[in-house]
Amino acid sequence: MTILCEPMVYYPEHVITNEDTIFFLDELHPDTPNKEKAFRMIRNSTIEKRHLILPLDKTIELGDFGERATIYSEEARKQSTLVSQQAIKKSGAATKDISMVIVTSCTGFMMPSLTAHLINSLKLSNSTIQLPIAQMGCAAGASAINRAYEHCQQNSSNNVLIVALETASLCFHREANRLQDFITNSLFGDGVAAVVMKGDDNGSGFKLSNTQSHFMNNSEEYITYSITSNGFHFSLDKDVMHSISKVAPKIVQFIEDSFDKKPHELDSYIFHTGGKRILDEVERCLSLNSSSLDNSRNCLRDTGNTSSVAVIDVLKRHFKQRKVGGLGVLVAFGPGFTTEMSAGEWV
Amino acid sequence: MTILCEPMVYYPEHVITNEDTIFFLDELHPDTPNKEKAFRMIRNSTIEKRHLILPLDKTIELGDFGERATIYSEEARKQSTLVSQQAIKKSGAATKDISMVIVTSCTGFMMPSLTAHLINSLKLSNSTIQLPIAQMGCAAGASAINRAYEHCQQNSSNNVLIVALETASLCFHREANRLQDFITNSLFGDGVAAVVMKGDDNGSGFKLSNTQSHFMNNSEEYITYSITSNGFHFSLDKDVMHSISKVAPKIVQFIEDSFDKKPHELDSYIFHTGGKRILDEVERCLSLNSSSLDNSRNCLRDTGNTSSVAVIDVLKRHFKQRKVGGLGVLVAFGPGFTTEMSAGEWV
C-alpha cells in the first residue's frame, strides 16, 4: 500500500485580483501593442485572485537575480516549515519515520536546497534521503508523487514528505511587454503545499496503484525559462495549447491500463491547474462531464496557476468529496513537454 | 540484480595547469592579501590540470548570468549526447529499454532540463522518466546512482541512464578575491560522464546491494551557492575540512551493515574527488591503506574536482582493476552536508 495523506496548503497574505493585474500592466505599458488583446484574455482567464509573497508595489520594483534569490531563500525557509509540520501531523506519521524529503520549486533556487533546511528545521532523521526537483516546472508536483511512490514501494516502513513551493512573483519583470509576458504575469501565483506519502496501510487517503511519465518529442520550446541577470523569465509558447489533444490518447491509455475503464467512468480527476484553456481541452479530449474538473477550476479561480503546488492543492480539494472505493487519476503537465500521471483509489 | 555498467567520461579540450591558475590570479589581483597563502595551498593541491569548456581568456571575461546560461545550454546539449550514446552502447542495453534518465548538474541551469534534450537527441522512449538533479552539488553523482537503484529495484526490465555534466568554469568571477575564492577557482573543473544502470543480471560491472544517505545537522553553510546577476558563486567554508571525521563513523557503520567487514577489508574505494585534504581525511578516518584512494587521487590530479562527474570518473578507473567478487563502496559528499553511499560487488 502507498497512500497519499491529506495535504496542507498555505498561500501568502498579499492578494492581487485580475483587475489589479490589468491596472498595473496598463500603467507600466501605456503604449504597448496587443495590450487590449491581452486584457481580454486576462478577463477571460476565470482567475479571481492570486497570492504574492510581497506587496504588489514591491513586486513591481524587484531588482536583480541576487536580490530575488535572497528573498526566495528567506521566504522559502519561513513558509515551508509550518506547512510541513501540519502535513506530517495530519498524516499520523512520526517525524522520525520520514525516510525521504522531496522539494519541488521552479521559481527560485538555492543550494543547499530546501531539503537540507527542512531536515534541520523539522528535526528529520539524519538518514533522510533528499530529492530536490527544480527543473520539472508545473509537472513537478506529480513527478514528486511518482518518485515518492517508487521509494515507498521499496519498503512499507518508508514515508515521504513532499513539499511544493513556488514564488512566481519573483519571476516578474516590469519591462516585459510581449503578449505572452502579459499572460504569464496574469496566470502564475505563489503558494506552498506539503503532503505525506505513507508506505504502510494505516490511514486514509488516495492509495496509488500505478504511475506513468510521458514525454512529447520536439516540444522543448512549449514551456521554457530564459535566465538573465534579473532572474528566471518564464515563457509559454502558444503551441502549448495544442499539447493536450496530442497527449490525451496517452492519458486514456493510462486510465484503461490502470482500471480497465473509460476516462469518464472515474470518480476523481485530480488535474493540474494549467489554465482555463488547458482544463477545457482536458475536459473535451477525455470526454469528461462538465463538473469533473470543478476542483481544478476552483483552484485556478482562487490561486491562479501555482506551478508544482497546484496539483497538491487540487488533491486536497478532492479529499472533501472522497468516497471509499472511488477511483481517480492525478495528472500534471510541464516543460518537456512532460505529463506525469498517477492512478489510485480512495481508502 | 542492479548493475552499474562501465561509464564513459569526456573532458573538454581547453586545459589549465596549476601554474596557469596561479599566473592569471596573480595578474588579476596583484595587491590582494592572502594571495601568497592561497598560492601555497594551490601548489599543494596535487592537481596537475583541469579542463575548461572555453579558452582561459574567454573564461576570465565571462559576463552576466544570461551570457553564462546561454553558453551552458549550448555546451551541455553538445557534450551530453555523444557520451550518453557511448555509455548506452558500452552497457549493451538497447536505447528503447532506457526507462529513466537522470541528469546531475549544479554549475548551470536550464528548463526544460537536459533530460528533455536527451530524450529527443538519443531517441529514448516517450515513457522515459526524467529526474533532473541540480541542487545536490558534488554528492549528486552518488545521489543519482542511489535513486536509479530504487528505480531498478522496481522491475528488472528497468534501465537508467545517468548523466553528470559540470561547467564549473562558468561560475568563475574575476572580481572574487577572498582566500576561499582563490581555492574554489583552483579546485573545480569541467567535464561530463554517463553511465547506465541495468536492472537485470546480463552484463558485468558493479552490482549494487545497499544504499544510504546521511545528513549532518546544522552544516548548511559548509558548501553553498550565492546567486547574483553574474551567476552562481560557489563558496566552501573551511569547516568543510572537519566534516569527514564527523561522518566517518556513519561510513564505517554502512560498510559493516553491508558486508560485515571493516573499512580496510574491502577491495574498491570509489570516493568522490573532493580535494587532497578531503581524501587524506577519508584515508585517515577509515584507516585505509595508502594506495586505497589512488583512483580518486589520480582523478583529482587529472581533472580537479568536477563535482557530480568525479565519482563516475573514479568508478570508471576502478573498472580497469576490478576482480570478480571484489567488494566496494561508492561515496560522495556534497552540500547539506550530505553523504551518499552505495555498497556493491564486482560481477
CSV table of N, CA and C in Angstrom, one decimal, chain A residues 179-299:
chain,number,residue,atom,x,y,z
A,179,LEU,N,2.9,39.9,-25.7
A,179,LEU,CA,1.6,39.3,-25.3
A,179,LEU,C,1.8,38.2,-24.3
A,180,GLN,N,2.7,37.3,-24.6
A,180,GLN,CA,2.9,36.1,-23.7
A,180,GLN,C,3.4,36.5,-22.3
A,181,ASP,N,4.2,37.7,-22.3
A,181,ASP,CA,4.6,38.1,-20.9
A,181,ASP,C,3.4,38.6,-20.1
A,182,PHE,N,2.4,39.3,-20.8
A,182,PHE,CA,1.2,39.7,-20.1
A,182,PHE,C,0.4,38.5,-19.6
A,183,ILE,N,0.4,37.5,-20.4
A,183,ILE,CA,-0.4,36.3,-20.0
A,183,ILE,C,0.3,35.6,-18.8
A,184,THR,N,1.7,35.4,-18.9
A,184,THR,CA,2.4,34.8,-17.8
A,184,THR,C,2.2,35.6,-16.5
A,185,ASN,N,2.3,37.0,-16.6
A,185,ASN,CA,2.2,37.8,-15.4
A,185,ASN,C,0.8,37.8,-14.8
A,186,SER,N,-0.2,37.3,-15.6
A,186,SER,CA,-1.6,37.3,-15.0
A,186,SER,C,-2.0,35.9,-14.6
A,187,LEU,N,-1.1,34.9,-14.9
A,187,LEU,CA,-1.5,33.5,-14.7
A,187,LEU,C,-0.9,32.8,-13.5
A,188,PHE,N,0.4,33.1,-13.2
A,188,PHE,CA,1.0,32.3,-12.2
A,188,PHE,C,0.9,33.0,-10.8
A,189,GLY,N,0.9,32.2,-9.8
A,189,GLY,CA,0.8,32.7,-8.4
A,189,GLY,C,1.7,32.0,-7.4
A,190,ASP,N,1.8,32.5,-6.2
A,190,ASP,CA,2.7,31.9,-5.2
A,190,ASP,C,1.9,31.0,-4.3
A,191,GLY,N,2.6,30.1,-3.7
A,191,GLY,CA,1.9,29.2,-2.7
A,191,GLY,C,2.9,28.1,-2.3
A,192,VAL,N,2.5,27.4,-1.3
A,192,VAL,CA,3.2,26.2,-0.8
A,192,VAL,C,2.3,25.1,-0.4
A,193,ALA,N,2.7,23.9,-0.6
A,193,ALA,CA,1.9,22.8,-0.2
A,193,ALA,C,2.8,21.7,0.3
A,194,ALA,N,2.3,20.9,1.2
A,194,ALA,CA,3.0,19.7,1.7
A,194,ALA,C,2.1,18.6,1.9
A,195,VAL,N,2.6,17.4,1.6
A,195,VAL,CA,1.8,16.2,1.7
A,195,VAL,C,2.7,15.0,2.0
A,196,VAL,N,2.2,14.1,2.8
A,196,VAL,CA,3.0,12.9,3.2
A,196,VAL,C,2.5,11.7,2.5
A,197,MET,N,3.4,10.9,1.9
A,197,MET,CA,3.0,9.6,1.3
A,197,MET,C,3.5,8.5,2.3
A,198,LYS,N,2.6,7.7,2.7
A,198,LYS,CA,3.0,6.6,3.6
A,198,LYS,C,3.1,5.3,2.9
A,199,GLY,N,4.1,4.5,3.3
A,199,GLY,CA,4.3,3.2,2.7
A,199,GLY,C,3.5,2.1,3.2
A,200,ASP,N,2.9,2.3,4.4
A,200,ASP,CA,2.1,1.3,5.0
A,200,ASP,C,0.6,1.5,4.8
A,201,ASP,N,-0.2,0.6,5.4
A,201,ASP,CA,-1.7,0.7,5.1
A,201,ASP,C,-2.5,1.3,6.3
A,202,ASN,N,-1.8,2.0,7.1
A,202,ASN,CA,-2.5,2.7,8.2
A,202,ASN,C,-2.9,4.1,7.8
A,203,GLY,N,-4.2,4.3,7.7
A,203,GLY,CA,-4.6,5.7,7.4
A,203,GLY,C,-5.5,5.7,6.2
A,204,SER,N,-6.1,6.9,6.0
A,204,SER,CA,-7.0,7.0,4.8
A,204,SER,C,-6.4,8.0,3.9
A,205,GLY,N,-6.8,7.9,2.6
A,205,GLY,CA,-6.3,8.8,1.6
A,205,GLY,C,-6.4,8.3,0.2
A,206,PHE,N,-5.5,8.7,-0.6
A,206,PHE,CA,-5.5,8.3,-2.0
A,206,PHE,C,-4.4,7.2,-2.2
A,207,LYS,N,-4.9,6.0,-2.3
A,207,LYS,CA,-3.9,4.9,-2.4
A,207,LYS,C,-3.5,4.7,-3.9
A,208,LEU,N,-2.2,4.9,-4.1
A,208,LEU,CA,-1.7,4.8,-5.5
A,208,LEU,C,-1.5,3.3,-5.9
A,209,SER,N,-1.7,3.1,-7.2
A,209,SER,CA,-1.5,1.7,-7.7
A,209,SER,C,-0.7,1.7,-9.0
A,210,ASN,N,-0.6,2.9,-9.7
A,210,ASN,CA,0.1,2.9,-10.9
A,210,ASN,C,0.6,4.3,-11.2
A,211,THR,N,1.8,4.4,-11.9
A,211,THR,CA,2.3,5.7,-12.3
A,211,THR,C,2.8,5.6,-13.7
A,212,GLN,N,2.9,6.8,-14.4
A,212,GLN,CA,3.4,6.8,-15.8
A,212,GLN,C,3.9,8.2,-16.1
A,213,SER,N,5.0,8.2,-16.8
A,213,SER,CA,5.5,9.5,-17.4
A,213,SER,C,5.3,9.5,-18.9
A,214,HIS,N,5.0,10.6,-19.5
A,214,HIS,CA,5.0,10.7,-20.9
A,214,HIS,C,5.7,12.0,-21.4
A,215,PHE,N,6.6,11.8,-22.4
A,215,PHE,CA,7.3,12.9,-22.9
A,215,PHE,C,6.9,13.1,-24.4
A,216,MET,N,6.6,14.3,-24.8
A,216,MET,CA,6.3,14.6,-26.2
A,216,MET,C,7.5,15.1,-26.9
A,217,ASN,N,7.8,14.4,-28.0
A,217,ASN,CA,9.1,14.7,-28.7
A,217,ASN,C,9.0,16.1,-29.3
A,218,ASN,N,10.2,16.8,-29.3
A,218,ASN,CA,10.4,18.1,-30.0
A,218,ASN,C,9.4,19.1,-29.6
A,219,SER,N,9.2,19.2,-28.3
A,219,SER,CA,8.3,20.2,-27.8
A,219,SER,C,8.9,21.0,-26.7
A,220,GLU,N,10.3,21.0,-26.7
A,220,GLU,CA,11.0,21.7,-25.6
A,220,GLU,C,10.7,23.2,-25.5
A,221,GLU,N,10.3,23.8,-26.6
A,221,GLU,CA,10.0,25.2,-26.6
A,221,GLU,C,8.6,25.6,-26.1
A,222,TYR,N,7.8,24.6,-25.8
A,222,TYR,CA,6.4,24.9,-25.3
A,222,TYR,C,6.4,25.7,-24.0
A,223,ILE,N,7.2,25.3,-23.1
A,223,ILE,CA,7.3,26.0,-21.8
A,223,ILE,C,8.8,26.1,-21.4
A,224,THR,N,9.3,27.3,-21.3
A,224,THR,CA,10.8,27.4,-21.1
A,224,THR,C,11.1,28.6,-20.1
A,225,TYR,N,12.2,28.5,-19.6
A,225,TYR,CA,12.9,29.6,-18.9
A,225,TYR,C,13.8,30.2,-19.9
A,226,SER,N,14.0,31.5,-19.7
A,226,SER,CA,15.4,32.0,-20.1
A,226,SER,C,15.9,32.6,-18.8
A,227,ILE,N,17.2,32.7,-18.7
A,227,ILE,CA,17.9,33.2,-17.5
A,227,ILE,C,18.6,34.5,-17.9
A,228,THR,N,18.4,35.6,-17.1
A,228,THR,CA,19.2,36.8,-17.4
A,228,THR,C,19.7,37.2,-16.0
A,229,SER,N,20.4,38.4,-16.0
A,229,SER,CA,20.9,38.9,-14.7
A,229,SER,C,19.8,39.3,-13.8
A,230,ASN,N,18.6,39.4,-14.3
A,230,ASN,CA,17.4,39.7,-13.4
A,230,ASN,C,16.6,38.5,-13.1
A,231,GLY,N,17.1,37.3,-13.3
A,231,GLY,CA,16.4,36.1,-12.8
A,231,GLY,C,15.8,35.2,-13.9
A,232,PHE,N,14.9,34.4,-13.5
A,232,PHE,CA,14.2,33.5,-14.4
A,232,PHE,C,13.1,34.2,-15.1
A,233,HIS,N,13.0,33.9,-16.5
A,233,HIS,CA,11.9,34.5,-17.3
A,233,HIS,C,11.1,33.3,-17.9
A,234,PHE,N,9.9,33.1,-17.4
A,234,PHE,CA,9.1,32.1,-17.9
A,234,PHE,C,8.6,32.5,-19.3
A,235,SER,N,8.4,31.5,-20.1
A,235,SER,CA,7.9,31.7,-21.5
A,235,SER,C,7.0,30.6,-21.9
A,236,LEU,N,5.7,30.9,-22.2
A,236,LEU,CA,4.8,30.0,-22.7
A,236,LEU,C,4.5,30.2,-24.2
A,237,ASP,N,4.8,29.2,-25.0
A,237,ASP,CA,4.6,29.3,-26.4
A,237,ASP,C,3.1,29.0,-26.6
A,238,LYS,N,2.5,29.6,-27.7
A,238,LYS,CA,1.1,29.4,-27.9
A,238,LYS,C,0.8,27.9,-28.3
A,239,ASP,N,1.8,27.2,-28.8
A,239,ASP,CA,1.6,25.8,-29.2
A,239,ASP,C,1.3,24.9,-28.0
A,240,VAL,N,1.6,25.5,-26.8
A,240,VAL,CA,1.3,24.6,-25.6
A,240,VAL,C,-0.2,24.3,-25.5
A,241,MET,N,-1.0,25.2,-26.2
A,241,MET,CA,-2.5,24.9,-26.2
A,241,MET,C,-2.9,23.7,-27.0
A,242,HIS,N,-2.0,23.3,-27.9
A,242,HIS,CA,-2.3,22.1,-28.7
A,242,HIS,C,-1.7,20.8,-28.1
A,243,SER,N,-1.1,21.0,-26.9
A,243,SER,CA,-0.4,19.8,-26.3
A,243,SER,C,-1.4,18.8,-25.8
A,244,ILE,N,-2.5,19.3,-25.3
A,244,ILE,CA,-3.5,18.4,-24.6
A,244,ILE,C,-4.1,17.4,-25.6
A,245,SER,N,-4.5,17.9,-26.7
A,245,SER,CA,-5.1,16.9,-27.7
A,245,SER,C,-4.1,15.9,-28.1
A,246,LYS,N,-2.8,16.2,-28.1
A,246,LYS,CA,-1.8,15.3,-28.5
A,246,LYS,C,-1.5,14.2,-27.4
A,247,VAL,N,-1.6,14.7,-26.2
A,247,VAL,CA,-1.2,13.8,-25.1
A,247,VAL,C,-2.4,13.0,-24.6
A,248,ALA,N,-3.7,13.5,-24.9
A,248,ALA,CA,-4.9,12.8,-24.4
A,248,ALA,C,-4.9,11.3,-24.6
A,249,PRO,N,-4.6,10.8,-25.8
A,249,PRO,CA,-4.6,9.4,-26.0
A,249,PRO,C,-3.8,8.6,-25.0
A,250,LYS,N,-2.7,9.2,-24.6
A,250,LYS,CA,-1.8,8.6,-23.6
A,250,LYS,C,-2.5,8.5,-22.2
A,251,ILE,N,-3.2,9.6,-21.9
A,251,ILE,CA,-3.9,9.6,-20.6
A,251,ILE,C,-5.1,8.5,-20.7
A,252,VAL,N,-5.8,8.5,-21.8
A,252,VAL,CA,-6.8,7.5,-22.0
A,252,VAL,C,-6.2,6.1,-21.8
A,253,GLN,N,-5.1,5.8,-22.4
A,253,GLN,CA,-4.4,4.5,-22.4
A,253,GLN,C,-4.0,4.2,-20.9
A,254,PHE,N,-3.5,5.2,-20.2
A,254,PHE,CA,-3.1,5.0,-18.8
A,254,PHE,C,-4.3,4.6,-18.0
A,255,ILE,N,-5.4,5.3,-18.2
A,255,ILE,CA,-6.6,5.0,-17.4
A,255,ILE,C,-7.1,3.6,-17.7
A,256,GLU,N,-7.1,3.2,-19.0
A,256,GLU,CA,-7.5,1.9,-19.4
A,256,GLU,C,-6.6,0.8,-18.8
A,257,ASP,N,-5.3,1.1,-18.8
A,257,ASP,CA,-4.3,0.1,-18.3
A,257,ASP,C,-4.5,0.0,-16.8
A,258,SER,N,-4.8,1.1,-16.1
A,258,SER,CA,-4.8,1.1,-14.6
A,258,SER,C,-6.1,0.5,-14.1
A,259,PHE,N,-7.2,0.8,-14.8
A,259,PHE,CA,-8.6,0.4,-14.2
A,259,PHE,C,-9.4,-0.4,-15.2
A,260,ASP,N,-9.0,-0.5,-16.4
A,260,ASP,CA,-9.9,-1.1,-17.4
A,260,ASP,C,-11.2,-0.4,-17.5
A,261,LYS,N,-11.1,1.0,-17.5
A,261,LYS,CA,-12.3,1.8,-17.6
A,261,LYS,C,-12.1,2.9,-18.6
A,262,LYS,N,-13.2,3.6,-19.0
A,262,LYS,CA,-13.1,4.8,-19.9
A,262,LYS,C,-12.8,6.0,-19.0
A,263,PRO,N,-12.2,7.0,-19.6
A,263,PRO,CA,-11.9,8.2,-18.7
A,263,PRO,C,-13.1,8.8,-18.0
A,264,HIS,N,-14.3,8.8,-18.6
A,264,HIS,CA,-15.5,9.4,-17.9
A,264,HIS,C,-16.0,8.6,-16.8
A,265,GLU,N,-15.5,7.3,-16.7
A,265,GLU,CA,-16.1,6.4,-15.7
A,265,GLU,C,-15.4,6.5,-14.3
A,266,LEU,N,-14.4,7.4,-14.1
A,266,LEU,CA,-13.8,7.5,-12.9
A,266,LEU,C,-14.5,8.4,-11.9
A,267,ASP,N,-14.1,8.5,-10.6
A,267,ASP,CA,-14.7,9.3,-9.6
A,267,ASP,C,-14.0,10.6,-9.4
A,268,SER,N,-12.7,10.6,-9.5
A,268,SER,CA,-11.9,11.8,-9.2
A,268,SER,C,-10.9,12.1,-10.3
A,269,TYR,N,-10.9,13.4,-10.7
A,269,TYR,CA,-10.0,13.9,-11.7
A,269,TYR,C,-9.1,15.0,-11.1
A,270,ILE,N,-7.9,14.6,-10.6
A,270,ILE,CA,-7.0,15.5,-9.9
A,270,ILE,C,-6.0,16.1,-10.9
A,271,PHE,N,-6.5,17.1,-11.7
A,271,PHE,CA,-5.7,17.6,-12.7
A,271,PHE,C,-5.0,19.0,-12.3
A,272,HIS,N,-3.8,19.1,-12.7
A,272,HIS,CA,-3.0,20.3,-12.6
A,272,HIS,C,-3.8,21.5,-13.2
A,273,THR,N,-3.8,22.6,-12.5
A,273,THR,CA,-4.5,23.8,-12.8
A,273,THR,C,-3.7,24.7,-13.8
A,274,GLY,N,-3.6,24.2,-15.1
A,274,GLY,CA,-2.7,24.8,-16.0
A,274,GLY,C,-3.2,26.2,-16.4
A,275,GLY,N,-4.5,26.3,-16.7
A,275,GLY,CA,-5.2,27.5,-17.1
A,275,GLY,C,-6.5,27.1,-17.7
A,276,LYS,N,-7.4,28.1,-17.9
A,276,LYS,CA,-8.7,27.7,-18.4
A,276,LYS,C,-8.7,26.9,-19.7
A,277,ARG,N,-7.9,27.3,-20.6
A,277,ARG,CA,-7.9,26.7,-21.9
A,277,ARG,C,-7.4,25.2,-21.8
A,278,ILE,N,-6.4,25.0,-21.0
A,278,ILE,CA,-5.9,23.7,-20.7
A,278,ILE,C,-6.9,22.8,-20.1
A,279,LEU,N,-7.7,23.3,-19.1
A,279,LEU,CA,-8.7,22.5,-18.5
A,279,LEU,C,-9.9,22.2,-19.5
A,280,ASP,N,-10.2,23.2,-20.3
A,280,ASP,CA,-11.3,23.0,-21.3
A,280,ASP,C,-10.8,21.9,-22.2
A,281,GLU,N,-9.6,21.9,-22.6
A,281,GLU,CA,-9.1,20.9,-23.5
A,281,GLU,C,-9.0,19.5,-22.9
A,282,VAL,N,-8.7,19.4,-21.6
A,282,VAL,CA,-8.7,18.1,-20.9
A,282,VAL,C,-10.1,17.6,-20.9
A,283,GLU,N,-11.1,18.5,-20.5
A,283,GLU,CA,-12.5,18.0,-20.5
A,283,GLU,C,-13.0,17.5,-21.9
A,284,ARG,N,-12.6,18.3,-22.9
A,284,ARG,CA,-13.1,17.9,-24.2
A,284,ARG,C,-12.4,16.7,-24.7
A,285,CYS,N,-11.1,16.6,-24.6
A,285,CYS,CA,-10.4,15.5,-25.2
A,285,CYS,C,-10.6,14.1,-24.5
A,286,LEU,N,-10.9,14.2,-23.2
A,286,LEU,CA,-11.2,13.0,-22.4
A,286,LEU,C,-12.7,12.7,-22.3
A,287,SER,N,-13.5,13.6,-22.9
A,287,SER,CA,-15.0,13.5,-22.9
A,287,SER,C,-15.5,13.4,-21.5
A,288,LEU,N,-15.1,14.3,-20.6
A,288,LEU,CA,-15.5,14.3,-19.2
A,288,LEU,C,-16.8,15.1,-19.1
A,289,ASN,N,-17.5,14.8,-18.0
A,289,ASN,CA,-18.6,15.7,-17.6
A,289,ASN,C,-18.2,17.1,-17.3
A,290,SER,N,-19.1,18.0,-17.4
A,290,SER,CA,-18.7,19.4,-17.2
A,290,SER,C,-18.3,19.7,-15.8
A,291,SER,N,-18.7,18.9,-14.8
A,291,SER,CA,-18.3,19.2,-13.4
A,291,SER,C,-17.1,18.4,-13.0
A,292,SER,N,-16.5,17.6,-13.9
A,292,SER,CA,-15.4,16.7,-13.4
A,292,SER,C,-14.2,17.5,-13.0
A,293,LEU,N,-14.0,18.6,-13.6
A,293,LEU,CA,-12.7,19.3,-13.3
A,293,LEU,C,-13.0,20.5,-12.3
A,294,ASP,N,-14.1,20.5,-11.6
A,294,ASP,CA,-14.5,21.6,-10.8
A,294,ASP,C,-13.4,22.0,-9.8
A,295,ASN,N,-12.8,21.0,-9.1
A,295,ASN,CA,-11.8,21.3,-8.1
A,295,ASN,C,-10.6,22.0,-8.8
A,296,SER,N,-10.2,21.6,-10.0
A,296,SER,CA,-9.1,22.3,-10.7
A,296,SER,C,-9.5,23.7,-11.1
A,297,ARG,N,-10.8,23.8,-11.5
A,297,ARG,CA,-11.3,25.1,-12.0
A,297,ARG,C,-11.4,26.1,-10.7
A,298,ASN,N,-11.8,25.5,-9.6
A,298,ASN,CA,-11.9,26.4,-8.4
A,298,ASN,C,-10.5,26.8,-7.9
A,299,CYS,N,-9.6,25.9,-8.0
A,299,CYS,CA,-8.2,26.2,-7.6
A,299,CYS,C,-7.6,27.3,-8.5
